[in-house]
Amino acid sequence: MDESEDSLVRRVQKGDLSAFEELINLHGSALRAFVAMKLPIPHLIDEIAHETFVFAHRHILDFQAGTNFGKWLRAIAYNLVRKETLRHQRTKKNQEKFLDHCLMQRAGRGHLTAESPIVAYLEECLEKLPERQMELLRHRYTLSESSREISKIFRQSDAWVRTNLSRIRTTLRNCIENKLDFDSVKP
Amino acid sequence: MKNEDTERYLNGEMSRAAERSFEEVLRQSPEKLEEVLSQKEMDAVLGVLLSGPKQLQRPEEFRQGVMARLASEGAEESKNQDRDFSKSVLTEIIEEREGARPLRWPDLVRAGAIAAAASIAIMFFLQTIIFPNLQMRRPNWGSQNAIAETFIAEIQSGNDAVWESGPNDHGWVEHGLLKLKSGIAEIGFNSGAQVVLEGPSAISLQTSNRAFLEYGKLTADVPPQASGFAVNTPRLNIVDIGTRFGVSVDQDGNSELHVMEGEVEASRSSGNAITMLVREGISLRADSRTRSSLQPIPYAGDQFTLKLPGNPEQITSTPPNIAFTFDESGGATLVGSGTEAQEASLFSDSDIPTPRRAPGYAGGGLVFQKGQQLDIDLPKGVALNEPLTIQFRVKIQPRLGLLKNREILRFGNENDAWVISCSQNKTQGGKGTVRVSTGENEFILGSSDIADGRWHHVAVRFLGGSNAQLASHTAIFVDSKRQDLHGMAETGIRAGVADKLQLGKATDGFIGWVDEIEIFQKALTTREIQKASPESPKGVEMMQ
């Protein structure tokens, strides 16, 4: 575990709130990405990530400094997601939105654990993408442009934009799974 | 299934019919469904890692949201809120990592606390068996009923205000929904809170200290005496702690809070509602995107109307019709300072002894011993059944034993009068509270004990009007806080004109000090009453 992170944790345990802000800076993106992968329903991602950090702060004295803080956060988030899926199942009305319902059921099956380094693998896979594909992703996710707007910039059709975005995501997914497969067979 | 269709479905770019058709295909094919779910997964993660601002918060906003929540929470209180969840998470992590959990000192402390609690519980159980009649002391209201507050706010002024439903003009209003179609209106709540409402708005007045903003925009100015004033919206609960704040709600119920001065407590109205302390210069938003968190947004308090254009900031001072301060340097003559000039004398033609000068609340005052009374003739009559406010300062020593009500002030004529007493009759309930009556069996009681040896500001406000009744149209304030009322008073006030002001009473009069008497032929606003009593019970200076 990074020494500076260990120092931050100890400061938080002594009551230094500003040190916790640094921990959020260090782990915020990765945790939100983990939650997004586990339960990709937009309005729940930040909510669960938010609750994870709040919970972690409340119970910071229960964390053993020197161990993996990021993993501890993911474990908390994992359980918060599970709690949310159970709540969803109890409410019949929630099941009316088909995609969200399926995502909830998938999250409840626990296909992604706190141990999974998927987010780290995704970042590695992104670095390997050709620049043009990264540019397409930036227009879509960083600038939040519509397919139509992107098609004008790239001088392609709307269909081209949509198809390529879908293919890029499949490529990234395959890249991650290859890394996971490699991890599972290495001695 | 084409990639393009998947993308259109995930982006919500399909028509409803096309969406249903697409979902039917997914229902029939688990492989295609899995593909779409994987795409959705990657879409969400990329949105986070590449920071899509329209989908999710930027990292700095997320961090600020977490820190704002932590800064407003007490560690111990919040820890108690999720013990069950914490047990499940920590148990899972610890058991996974270490197997059997080692015994630690918190476990020993916990075991000791449980044993102590059990012992105390046994003691209480035995006590109830041995002493079955032991009861906690409660305020005894005798046979008196609580009187529900009728008029809770006053529409005080407007700027091109057009009401869709509500008052057509200024005036006191009861609970209910007000819809301001356009313009601006100023509403004074009975608690002292002032609200500037900007149309189009719909606001439900619930109590003298609470409102629900269904949509629209308002600014609330809350003095310390009205601390606890609450504004709720479809998504937010806001409780003031003595401050000024603005609230806006759109047609979808999405709500924003902007704190201009002081602090408020804010929480979501549903979901995992944790209360946050929001300070001056901070703005928050609650919308449908998240269920539990409050999102920090740029401060925009300057976009709220703080006061009506053309209205001075200071409350217009209405001079009293009758006023006595007892600040003369000496002698028997008491000089009135109201618009209707009066004089009184401490020398009496009758055998009834009169009070003496003594240090008052501010400057001079009068001290009343047993059997002493002061009569002041009023040359011009103030109407008894029209809007009226009587206020004064009084100090009464606590007395033991079963006593009669002690009369402080009588304002009226030979047949009809407003009588303000200190209730010290245990059988009627409310011992030591302010008692206001207009007849033998018609009276209302306040809720604060004023017979405690300290100075108190007492104000009685009658709204007047046709069919006005003592209970529904009268408010009692002690030290600028509106009193909860009990009593029996369902008849109207008889028409009449006051020609005498009597302080104390030869028989059953109060024993104590009085000062700063003012009588207005007007129902003063709560703010005006609070201005006359700048110190709240906690000694906080009223904001000007």
PDB file of C-alpha atoms in Angstrom, chain A residues 38 78 85 89 102-112, chain B residues 33-34 37:
ATOM      1  CA  LYS A  38     -21.327  -3.277 -10.948  1.00  0.00           C
ATOM      2  CA  TYR A  78     -20.290  -4.093  -3.131  1.00  0.00           C
ATOM      3  CA  THR A  85     -30.700  -4.788  -5.432  1.00  0.00           C
ATOM      4  CA  GLN A  89     -36.649  -6.665  -5.671  1.00  0.00           C
ATOM      5  CA  CYS A 102     -32.164  -6.582 -15.711  1.00  0.00           C
ATOM      6  CA  LEU A 103     -29.162  -4.605 -14.529  1.00  0.00           C
ATOM      7  CA  MET A 104     -30.323  -4.988 -10.934  1.00  0.00           C
ATOM      8  CA  GLN A 105     -30.719  -8.715 -11.305  1.00  0.00           C
ATOM      9  CA  ARG A 106     -27.281  -8.989 -12.875  1.00  0.00           C
ATOM     10  CA  ALA A 107     -25.727  -6.929 -10.084  1.00  0.00           C
ATOM     11  CA  GLY A 108     -27.410  -9.142  -7.532  1.00  0.00           C
ATOM     12  CA  ARG A 109     -25.798 -12.200  -9.039  1.00  0.00           C
ATOM     13  CA  GLY A 110     -22.417 -10.855  -7.962  1.00  0.00           C
ATOM     14  CA  HIS A 111     -20.585 -11.210 -11.220  1.00  0.00           C
ATOM     15  CA  LEU A 112     -18.108  -8.584 -10.121  1.00  0.00           C
TER      16      LEU A 112
ATOM     17  CA  LEU B  33     -29.604  -9.428 -23.432  1.00  0.00           C
ATOM     18  CA  GLU B  34     -26.201 -10.195 -21.961  1.00  0.00           C
ATOM     19  CA  LEU B  37     -26.078  -5.361 -20.471  1.00  0.00           C
TER      20      LEU B  37
END
